[in-house]
Short mmCIF file of C-alpha atoms and ligand atoms in Angstrom, two decimals:
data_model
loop_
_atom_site.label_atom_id
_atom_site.label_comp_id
_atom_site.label_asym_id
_atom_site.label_seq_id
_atom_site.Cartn_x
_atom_site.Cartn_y
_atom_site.Cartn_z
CA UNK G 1 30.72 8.88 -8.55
CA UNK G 2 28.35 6.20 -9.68
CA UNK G 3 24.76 7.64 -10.97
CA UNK G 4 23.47 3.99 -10.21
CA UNK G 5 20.35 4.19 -8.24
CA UNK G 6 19.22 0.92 -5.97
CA UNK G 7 16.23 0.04 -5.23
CA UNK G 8 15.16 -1.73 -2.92
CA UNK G 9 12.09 -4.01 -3.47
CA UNK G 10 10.80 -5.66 -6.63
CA UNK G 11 6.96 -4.90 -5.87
CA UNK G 12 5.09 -3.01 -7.65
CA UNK G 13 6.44 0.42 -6.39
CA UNK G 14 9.82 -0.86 -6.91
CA UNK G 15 9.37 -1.64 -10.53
CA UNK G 16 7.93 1.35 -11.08
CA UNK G 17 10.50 3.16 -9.40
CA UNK G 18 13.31 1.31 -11.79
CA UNK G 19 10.94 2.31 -14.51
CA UNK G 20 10.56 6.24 -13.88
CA UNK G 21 14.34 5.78 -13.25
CA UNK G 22 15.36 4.43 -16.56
CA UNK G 23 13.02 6.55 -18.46
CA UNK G 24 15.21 9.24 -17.38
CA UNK G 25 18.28 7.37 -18.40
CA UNK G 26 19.44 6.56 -14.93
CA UNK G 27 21.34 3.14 -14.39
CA UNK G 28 19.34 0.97 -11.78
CA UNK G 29 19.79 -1.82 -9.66
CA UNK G 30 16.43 -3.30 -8.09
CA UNK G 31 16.98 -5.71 -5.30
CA UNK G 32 14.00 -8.10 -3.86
CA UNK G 33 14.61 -11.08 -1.19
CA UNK G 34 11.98 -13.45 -2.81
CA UNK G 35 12.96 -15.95 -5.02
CA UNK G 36 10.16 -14.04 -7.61
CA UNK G 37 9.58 -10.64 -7.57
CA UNK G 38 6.10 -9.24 -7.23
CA UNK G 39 5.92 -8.81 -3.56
CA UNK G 40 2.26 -8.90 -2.28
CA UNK G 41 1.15 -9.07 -5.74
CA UNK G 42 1.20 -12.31 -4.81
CA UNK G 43 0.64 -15.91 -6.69
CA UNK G 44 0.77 -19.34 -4.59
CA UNK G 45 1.15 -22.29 -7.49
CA UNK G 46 -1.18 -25.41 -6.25
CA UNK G 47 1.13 -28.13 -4.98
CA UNK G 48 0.24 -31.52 -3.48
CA UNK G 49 -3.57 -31.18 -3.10
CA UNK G 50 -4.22 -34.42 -4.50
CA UNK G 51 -7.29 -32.78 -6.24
CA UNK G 52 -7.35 -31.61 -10.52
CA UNK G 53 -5.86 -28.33 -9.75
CA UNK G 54 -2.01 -28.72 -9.00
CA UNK G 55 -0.29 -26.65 -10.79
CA UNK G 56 -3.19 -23.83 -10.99
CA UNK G 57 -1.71 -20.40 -10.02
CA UNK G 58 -4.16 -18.58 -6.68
CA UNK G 59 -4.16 -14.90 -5.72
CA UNK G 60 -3.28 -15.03 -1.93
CA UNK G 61 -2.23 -11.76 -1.57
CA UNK G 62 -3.68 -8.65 -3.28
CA UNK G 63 -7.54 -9.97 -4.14
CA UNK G 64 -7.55 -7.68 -7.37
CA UNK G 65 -6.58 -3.74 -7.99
CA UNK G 66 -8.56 -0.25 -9.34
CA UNK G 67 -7.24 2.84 -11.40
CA UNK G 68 -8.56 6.00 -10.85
CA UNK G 69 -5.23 8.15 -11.97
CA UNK G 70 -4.83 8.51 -15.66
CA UNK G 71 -0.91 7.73 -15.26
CA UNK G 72 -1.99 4.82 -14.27
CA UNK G 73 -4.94 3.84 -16.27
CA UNK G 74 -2.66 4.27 -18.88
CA UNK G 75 -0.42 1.40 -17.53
CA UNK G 76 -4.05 -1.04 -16.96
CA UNK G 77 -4.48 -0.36 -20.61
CA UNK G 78 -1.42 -1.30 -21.83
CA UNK G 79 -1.78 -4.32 -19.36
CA UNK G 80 -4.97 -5.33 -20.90
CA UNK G 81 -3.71 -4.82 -24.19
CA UNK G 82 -0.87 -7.35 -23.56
CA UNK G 83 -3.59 -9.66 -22.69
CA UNK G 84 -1.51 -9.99 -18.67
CA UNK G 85 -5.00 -8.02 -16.80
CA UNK G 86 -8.74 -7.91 -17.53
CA UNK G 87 -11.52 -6.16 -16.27
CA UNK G 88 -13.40 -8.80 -13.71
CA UNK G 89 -16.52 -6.92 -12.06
CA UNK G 90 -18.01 -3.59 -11.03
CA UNK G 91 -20.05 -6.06 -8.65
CA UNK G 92 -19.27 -7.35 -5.02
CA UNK G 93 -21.97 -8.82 -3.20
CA UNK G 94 -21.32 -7.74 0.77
CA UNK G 95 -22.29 -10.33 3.68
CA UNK G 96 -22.53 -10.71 7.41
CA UNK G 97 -22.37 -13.42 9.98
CA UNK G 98 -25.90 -14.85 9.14
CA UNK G 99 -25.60 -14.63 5.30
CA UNK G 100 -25.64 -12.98 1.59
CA UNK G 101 -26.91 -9.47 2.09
CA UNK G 102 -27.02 -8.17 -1.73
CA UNK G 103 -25.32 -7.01 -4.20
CA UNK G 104 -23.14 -3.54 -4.62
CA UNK G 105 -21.71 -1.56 -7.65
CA UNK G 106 -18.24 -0.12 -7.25
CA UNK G 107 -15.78 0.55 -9.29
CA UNK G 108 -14.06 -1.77 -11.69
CA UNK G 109 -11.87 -4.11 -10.20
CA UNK G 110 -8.98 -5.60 -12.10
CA UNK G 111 -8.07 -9.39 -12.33
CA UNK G 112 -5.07 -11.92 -14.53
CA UNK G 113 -5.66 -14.78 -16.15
CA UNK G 114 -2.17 -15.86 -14.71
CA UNK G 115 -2.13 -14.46 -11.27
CA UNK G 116 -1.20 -10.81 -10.35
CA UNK G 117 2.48 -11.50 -9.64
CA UNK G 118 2.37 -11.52 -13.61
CA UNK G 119 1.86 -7.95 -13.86
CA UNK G 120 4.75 -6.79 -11.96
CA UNK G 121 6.67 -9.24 -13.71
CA UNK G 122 5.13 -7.93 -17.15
CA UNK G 123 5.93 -4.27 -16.35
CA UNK G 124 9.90 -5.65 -14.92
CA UNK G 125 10.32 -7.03 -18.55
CA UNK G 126 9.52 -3.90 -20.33
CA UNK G 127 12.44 -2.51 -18.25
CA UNK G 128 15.54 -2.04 -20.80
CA UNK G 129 18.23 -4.03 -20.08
CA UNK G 130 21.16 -2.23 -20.59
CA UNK G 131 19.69 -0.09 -17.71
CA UNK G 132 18.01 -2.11 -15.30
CA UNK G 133 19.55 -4.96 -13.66
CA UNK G 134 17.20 -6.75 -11.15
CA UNK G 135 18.80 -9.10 -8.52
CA UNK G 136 17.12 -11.82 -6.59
CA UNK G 137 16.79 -13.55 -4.06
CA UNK G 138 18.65 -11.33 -1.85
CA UNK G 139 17.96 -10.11 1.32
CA UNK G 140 19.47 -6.66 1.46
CA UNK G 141 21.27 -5.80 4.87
CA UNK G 142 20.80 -2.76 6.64
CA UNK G 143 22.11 0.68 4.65
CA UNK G 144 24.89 3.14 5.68
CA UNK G 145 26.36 6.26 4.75
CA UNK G 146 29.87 6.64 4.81
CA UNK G 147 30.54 10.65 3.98
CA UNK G 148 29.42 11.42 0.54
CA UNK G 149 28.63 7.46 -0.37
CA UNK G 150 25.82 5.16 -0.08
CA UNK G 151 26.19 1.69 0.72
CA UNK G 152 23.94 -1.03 -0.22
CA UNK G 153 24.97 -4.53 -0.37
CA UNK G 154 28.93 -3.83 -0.18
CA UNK G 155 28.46 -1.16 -3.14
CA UNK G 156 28.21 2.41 -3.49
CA UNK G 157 25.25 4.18 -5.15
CA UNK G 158 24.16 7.27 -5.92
CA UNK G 159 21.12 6.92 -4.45
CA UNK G 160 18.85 4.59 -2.71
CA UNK G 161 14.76 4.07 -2.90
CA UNK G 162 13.82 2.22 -0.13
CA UNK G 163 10.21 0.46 -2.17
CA UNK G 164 9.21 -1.65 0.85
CA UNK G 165 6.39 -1.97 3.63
CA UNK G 166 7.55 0.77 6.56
CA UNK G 167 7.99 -2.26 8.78
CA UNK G 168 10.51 -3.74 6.47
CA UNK G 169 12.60 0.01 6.08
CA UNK G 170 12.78 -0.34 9.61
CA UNK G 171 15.95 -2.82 9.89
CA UNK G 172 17.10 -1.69 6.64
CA UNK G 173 17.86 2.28 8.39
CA UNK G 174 19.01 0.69 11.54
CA UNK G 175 22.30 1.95 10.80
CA UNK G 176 22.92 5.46 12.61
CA UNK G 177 24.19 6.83 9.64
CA UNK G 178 20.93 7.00 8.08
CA UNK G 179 19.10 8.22 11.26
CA UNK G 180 17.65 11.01 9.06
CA UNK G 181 15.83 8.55 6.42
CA UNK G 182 14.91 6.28 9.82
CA UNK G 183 12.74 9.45 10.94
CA UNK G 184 10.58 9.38 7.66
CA UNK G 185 8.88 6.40 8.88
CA UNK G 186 8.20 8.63 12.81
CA UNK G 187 4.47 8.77 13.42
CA UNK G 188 3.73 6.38 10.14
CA UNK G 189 0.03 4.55 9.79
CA UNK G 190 -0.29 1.04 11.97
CA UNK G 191 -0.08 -1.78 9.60
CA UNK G 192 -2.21 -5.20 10.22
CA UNK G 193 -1.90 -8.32 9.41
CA UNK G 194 -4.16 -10.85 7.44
CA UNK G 195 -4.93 -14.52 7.07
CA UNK G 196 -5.09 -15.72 3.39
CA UNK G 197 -7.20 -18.79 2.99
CA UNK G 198 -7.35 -20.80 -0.11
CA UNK G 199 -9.58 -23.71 -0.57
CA UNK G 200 -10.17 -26.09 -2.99
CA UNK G 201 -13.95 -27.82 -3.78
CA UNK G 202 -14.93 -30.73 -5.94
CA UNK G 203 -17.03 -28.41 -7.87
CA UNK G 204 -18.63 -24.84 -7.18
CA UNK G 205 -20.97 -25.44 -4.80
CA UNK G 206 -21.96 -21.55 -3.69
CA UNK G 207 -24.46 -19.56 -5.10
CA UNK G 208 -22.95 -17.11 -7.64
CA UNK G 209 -20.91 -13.97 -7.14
CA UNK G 210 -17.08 -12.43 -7.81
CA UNK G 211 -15.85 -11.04 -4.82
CA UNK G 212 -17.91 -10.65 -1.44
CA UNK G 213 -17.11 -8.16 1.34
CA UNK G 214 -18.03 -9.67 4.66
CA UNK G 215 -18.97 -8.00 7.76
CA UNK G 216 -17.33 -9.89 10.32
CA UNK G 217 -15.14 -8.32 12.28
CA UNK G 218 -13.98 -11.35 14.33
CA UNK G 219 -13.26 -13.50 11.29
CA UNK G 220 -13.54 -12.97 8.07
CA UNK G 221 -13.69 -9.67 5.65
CA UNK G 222 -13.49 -10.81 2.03
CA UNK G 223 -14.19 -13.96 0.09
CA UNK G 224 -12.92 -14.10 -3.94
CA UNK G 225 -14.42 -16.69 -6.25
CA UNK G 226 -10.92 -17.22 -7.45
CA UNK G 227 -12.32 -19.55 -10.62
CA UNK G 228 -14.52 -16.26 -11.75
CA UNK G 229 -11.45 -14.30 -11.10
CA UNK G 230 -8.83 -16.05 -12.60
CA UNK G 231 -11.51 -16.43 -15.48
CA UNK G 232 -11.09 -20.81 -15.43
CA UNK G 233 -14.26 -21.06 -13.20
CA UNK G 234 -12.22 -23.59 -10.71
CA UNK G 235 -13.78 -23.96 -7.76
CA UNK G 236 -11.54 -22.69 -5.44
CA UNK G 237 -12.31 -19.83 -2.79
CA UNK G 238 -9.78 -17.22 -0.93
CA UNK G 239 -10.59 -15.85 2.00
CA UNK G 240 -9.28 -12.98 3.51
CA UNK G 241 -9.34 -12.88 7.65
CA UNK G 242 -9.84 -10.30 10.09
CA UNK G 243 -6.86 -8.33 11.38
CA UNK G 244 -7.87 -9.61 15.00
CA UNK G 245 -7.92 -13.34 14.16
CA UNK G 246 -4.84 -13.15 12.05
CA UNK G 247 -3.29 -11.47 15.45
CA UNK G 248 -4.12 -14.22 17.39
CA UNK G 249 -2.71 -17.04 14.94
CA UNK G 250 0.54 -15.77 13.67
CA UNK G 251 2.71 -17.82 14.89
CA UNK G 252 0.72 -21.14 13.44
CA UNK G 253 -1.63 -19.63 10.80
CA UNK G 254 -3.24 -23.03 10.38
CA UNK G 255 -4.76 -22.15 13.48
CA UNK G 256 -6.68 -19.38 11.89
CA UNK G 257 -8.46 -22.11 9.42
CA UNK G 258 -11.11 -23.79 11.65
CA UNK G 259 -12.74 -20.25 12.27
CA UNK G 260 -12.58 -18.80 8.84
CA UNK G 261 -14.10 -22.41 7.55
CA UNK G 262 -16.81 -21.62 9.77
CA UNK G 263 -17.32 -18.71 9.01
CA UNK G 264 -17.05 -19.43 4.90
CA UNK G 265 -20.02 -21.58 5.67
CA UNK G 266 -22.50 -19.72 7.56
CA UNK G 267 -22.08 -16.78 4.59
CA UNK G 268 -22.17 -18.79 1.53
CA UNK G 269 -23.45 -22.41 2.80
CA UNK G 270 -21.83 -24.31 0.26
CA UNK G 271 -23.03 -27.60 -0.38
CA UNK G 272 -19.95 -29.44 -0.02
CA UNK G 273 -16.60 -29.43 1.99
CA UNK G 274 -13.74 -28.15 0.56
CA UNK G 275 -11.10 -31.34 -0.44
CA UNK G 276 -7.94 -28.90 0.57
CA UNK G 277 -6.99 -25.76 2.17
CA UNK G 278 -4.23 -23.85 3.04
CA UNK G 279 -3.53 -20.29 5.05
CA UNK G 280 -0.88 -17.99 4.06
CA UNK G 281 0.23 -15.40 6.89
CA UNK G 282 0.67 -11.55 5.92
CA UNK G 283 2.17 -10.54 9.41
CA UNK G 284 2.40 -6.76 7.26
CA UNK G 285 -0.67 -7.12 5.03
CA UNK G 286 -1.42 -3.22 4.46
CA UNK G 287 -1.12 -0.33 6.28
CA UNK G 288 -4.05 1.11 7.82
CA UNK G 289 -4.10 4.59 6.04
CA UNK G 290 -1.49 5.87 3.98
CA UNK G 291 0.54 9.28 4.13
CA UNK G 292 -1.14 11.95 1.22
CA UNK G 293 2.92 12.88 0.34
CA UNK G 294 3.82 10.76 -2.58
CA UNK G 295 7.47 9.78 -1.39
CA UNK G 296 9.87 10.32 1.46
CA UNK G 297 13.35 11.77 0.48
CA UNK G 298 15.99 12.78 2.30
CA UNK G 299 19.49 13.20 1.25
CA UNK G 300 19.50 10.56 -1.48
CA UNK G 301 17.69 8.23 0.27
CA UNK G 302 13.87 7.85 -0.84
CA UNK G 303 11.04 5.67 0.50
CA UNK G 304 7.90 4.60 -1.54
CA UNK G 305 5.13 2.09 -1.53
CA UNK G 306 1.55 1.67 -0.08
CA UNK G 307 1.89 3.79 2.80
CA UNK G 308 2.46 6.94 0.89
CA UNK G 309 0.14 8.41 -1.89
CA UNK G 310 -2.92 8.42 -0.42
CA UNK G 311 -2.93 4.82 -0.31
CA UNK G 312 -3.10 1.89 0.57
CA UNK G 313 -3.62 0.56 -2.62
CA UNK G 314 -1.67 -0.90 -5.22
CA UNK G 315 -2.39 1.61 -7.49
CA UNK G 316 -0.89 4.45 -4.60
CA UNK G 317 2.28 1.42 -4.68
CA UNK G 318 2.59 2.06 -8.34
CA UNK G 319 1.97 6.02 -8.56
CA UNK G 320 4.58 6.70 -5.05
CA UNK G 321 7.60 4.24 -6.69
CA UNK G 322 6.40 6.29 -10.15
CA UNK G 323 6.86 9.44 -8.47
CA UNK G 324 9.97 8.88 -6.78
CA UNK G 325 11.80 7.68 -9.17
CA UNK G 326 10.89 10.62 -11.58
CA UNK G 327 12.01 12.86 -8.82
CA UNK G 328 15.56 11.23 -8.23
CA UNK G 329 16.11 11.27 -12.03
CA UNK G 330 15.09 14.76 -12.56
CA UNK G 331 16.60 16.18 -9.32
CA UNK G 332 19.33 13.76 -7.67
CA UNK G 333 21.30 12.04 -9.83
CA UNK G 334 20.89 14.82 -12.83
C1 FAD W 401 -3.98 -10.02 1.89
C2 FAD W 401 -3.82 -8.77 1.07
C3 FAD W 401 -4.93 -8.23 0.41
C4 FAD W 401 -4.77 -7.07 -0.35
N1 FAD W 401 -5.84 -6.62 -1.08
C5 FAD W 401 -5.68 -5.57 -1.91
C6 FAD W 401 -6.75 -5.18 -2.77
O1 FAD W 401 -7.79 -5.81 -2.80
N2 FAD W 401 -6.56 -4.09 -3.58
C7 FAD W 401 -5.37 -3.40 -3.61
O2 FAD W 401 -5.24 -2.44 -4.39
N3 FAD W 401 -4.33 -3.78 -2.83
C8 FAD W 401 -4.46 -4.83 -1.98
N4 FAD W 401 -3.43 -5.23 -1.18
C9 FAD W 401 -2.24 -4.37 -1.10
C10 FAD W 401 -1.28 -4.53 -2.29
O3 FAD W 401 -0.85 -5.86 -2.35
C11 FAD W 401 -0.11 -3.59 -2.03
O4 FAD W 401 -0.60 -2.25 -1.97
C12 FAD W 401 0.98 -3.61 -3.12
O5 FAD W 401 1.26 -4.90 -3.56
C13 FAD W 401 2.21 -2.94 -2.50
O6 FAD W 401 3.30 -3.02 -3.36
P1 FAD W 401 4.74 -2.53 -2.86
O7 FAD W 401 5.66 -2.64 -3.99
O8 FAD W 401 4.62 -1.19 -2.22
O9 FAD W 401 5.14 -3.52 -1.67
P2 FAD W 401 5.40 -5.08 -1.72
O10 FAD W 401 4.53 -5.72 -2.73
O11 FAD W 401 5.28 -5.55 -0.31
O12 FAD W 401 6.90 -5.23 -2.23
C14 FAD W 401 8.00 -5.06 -1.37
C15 FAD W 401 9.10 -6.02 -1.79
O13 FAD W 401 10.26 -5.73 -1.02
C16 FAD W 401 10.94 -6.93 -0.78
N5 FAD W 401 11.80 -6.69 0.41
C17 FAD W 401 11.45 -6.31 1.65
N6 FAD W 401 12.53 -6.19 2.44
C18 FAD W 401 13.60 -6.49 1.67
C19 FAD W 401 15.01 -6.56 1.91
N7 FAD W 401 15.57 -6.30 3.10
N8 FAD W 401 15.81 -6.92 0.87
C20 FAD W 401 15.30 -7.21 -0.35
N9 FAD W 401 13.98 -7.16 -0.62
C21 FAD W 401 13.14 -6.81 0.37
C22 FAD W 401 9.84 -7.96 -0.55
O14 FAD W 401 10.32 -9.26 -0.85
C23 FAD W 401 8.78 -7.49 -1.55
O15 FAD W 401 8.84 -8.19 -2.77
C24 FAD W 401 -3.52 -6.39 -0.41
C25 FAD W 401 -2.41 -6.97 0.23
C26 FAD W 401 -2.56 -8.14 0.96
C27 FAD W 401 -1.32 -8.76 1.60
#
């Protein structure tokens, strides 16, 4: 039999899945739908805006990371080192409805010069390649067991780590034959979506600050100076929305903009209008707490990602894909 693993999402857990894989000298085959891997590591390129910035790369998913396990402060160093993440600030400001409240150390939060899709892509091309083979685009249909084989994709693997948000393992263990690896994802955390706003201004015309936690539960919850983090001082803004509004506007996330405009101004009264905006939907943004287990396993067939290791973070994405694909290298496919 095959001791080719698949995995199933190139995201951050799945890389690091393939990774913990290979270092253990298993054969893998990562699969991701997108036509870039990176998942909600997410980078939107400027198109059409009619303003200087076309072509300038925007965070619209994940606003920035932390490390607090060594395993994987060790990766942010050797990400730093390779000049693909740098430290951005220690220093949100938090606001409500009427305004800039203050200022408020945290821990450091981690930023790229390119976008953070780079980083999973940096860590995918440290993968060897007479191991890891990553496919894309392709949307991988649902998984079956046929006796003693796994089937993904028309092929048979040894194994299978399913590195995706629980709502997308759902159709993927439709099948009946994997009823048991279905039941993983019984009594899991809610997940909720989010509104991503981007906009773009002449020039930056808010008063200073990095990242800015809002209290607003009807619209808005975060605001990123995306110039300060991308470290190019454009003066673009994203905006994060409120689980409720992005509820309400999912099926025409455009919608969602007047409100979180409003919103962007009463907080940081900018001086200007912004030129252009857009609004990405995250119908499965993050889950709302994570499991504490690491991974899910059962017979060959693992599931990893934000939802498990004490998440949700992308660091718990990173350390759950880490850990599972340790554990089918060491244990599974010996
Ligand atoms: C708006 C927003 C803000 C966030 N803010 C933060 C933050 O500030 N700090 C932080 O640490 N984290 C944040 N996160 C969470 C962070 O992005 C995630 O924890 C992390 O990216 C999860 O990685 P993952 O690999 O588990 O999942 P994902 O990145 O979702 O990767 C899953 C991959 O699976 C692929 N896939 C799914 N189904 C299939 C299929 N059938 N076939 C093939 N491929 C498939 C998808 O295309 C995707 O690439 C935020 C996320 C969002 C959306």
């Amino acid at each position: 039999m095959s001791r080719r693993v698949a995995v199933i999402g190139g995201g951050i857990s799945g890389i690091a899945c393939a990774g913990a894989l290979a270092a253990g000298g298993v054969p893998v085959r990562v699969f991701d739908r997108g036509h870039r891997i990176g998942g909600r590591l997410a980078a939107q390129t400027l198109r059409g805006t009619g303003t200087a910035y076309d072509g300038r790369v925007v965070d619209v998913g994940a606003a920035y990371f932390t490390a607090r396990d060594d395993r994987f402060v060790e990766v942010v160093d050797g990400l730093i080192e390779r000049a693909v993440v740098r430290p951005w600030t220690d220093t949100f400001h938090v606001a409500d409805t009427r305004g800039i409240i203050g200022p408020k150390l945290g821990p450091m939060r981690y930023a790229t010069p390119r976008g953070l899709r780079s980083v999973v892509e940096d860590l995918a091309g440290l993968l060897p390649d007479d191991l890891v083979d990553i496919r894309h685009p392709i949307d991988v249909p649902p998984i079956r067991r046929e006796g003693d084989r796994i089937i993904v994709a028309d092929e048979d693997y040894a194994a299978v780590a399913v590195c995706v948000p629980d709502p997308q393992a759902m159709p993927l263990l439709a099948d009946d034959s994997v009823a048991d690896a279905r039941a993983l994802l019984d009594d899991g955390p809610a997940w909720e979506p989010v509104m991503s706003m981007t906009a773009v201004y002449d020039d930056v015309c808010w008063p200073e600050f990095d990242g800015m936690f809002v209290n607003d539960e009807a619209v808005l919850t975060f605001v990123a100076d995306d110039g300060r983090r991308r470290g190019d001082d454009a003066p673009v803004l994203v905006a994060h929305s409120s689980a409720t509004l992005a509820a309400g506007h999912l099926t025409e996330p455009l919608g969602a903009a007047p409100a979180m405009l409003a919103s962007l101004s009463s907080v940081l009264r900018p001086t200007g209008d912004p030129s252009w905006f857009t609004v990405k939907r995250w119908t499965h943004a993050r889950p709302l707490s994570a499991r504490t287990d690491e991974f899910g396993l059962v017979e060959r067939i693992g599931l990893a990602g934000d939802a498990w290791a004490g998440g949700p973070r992308t660091e718990s994405a990173w350390l759950s894909g880490q850990a599972l694909g340790s554990h089918l290298a060491r244990e599974v496919v010996r």
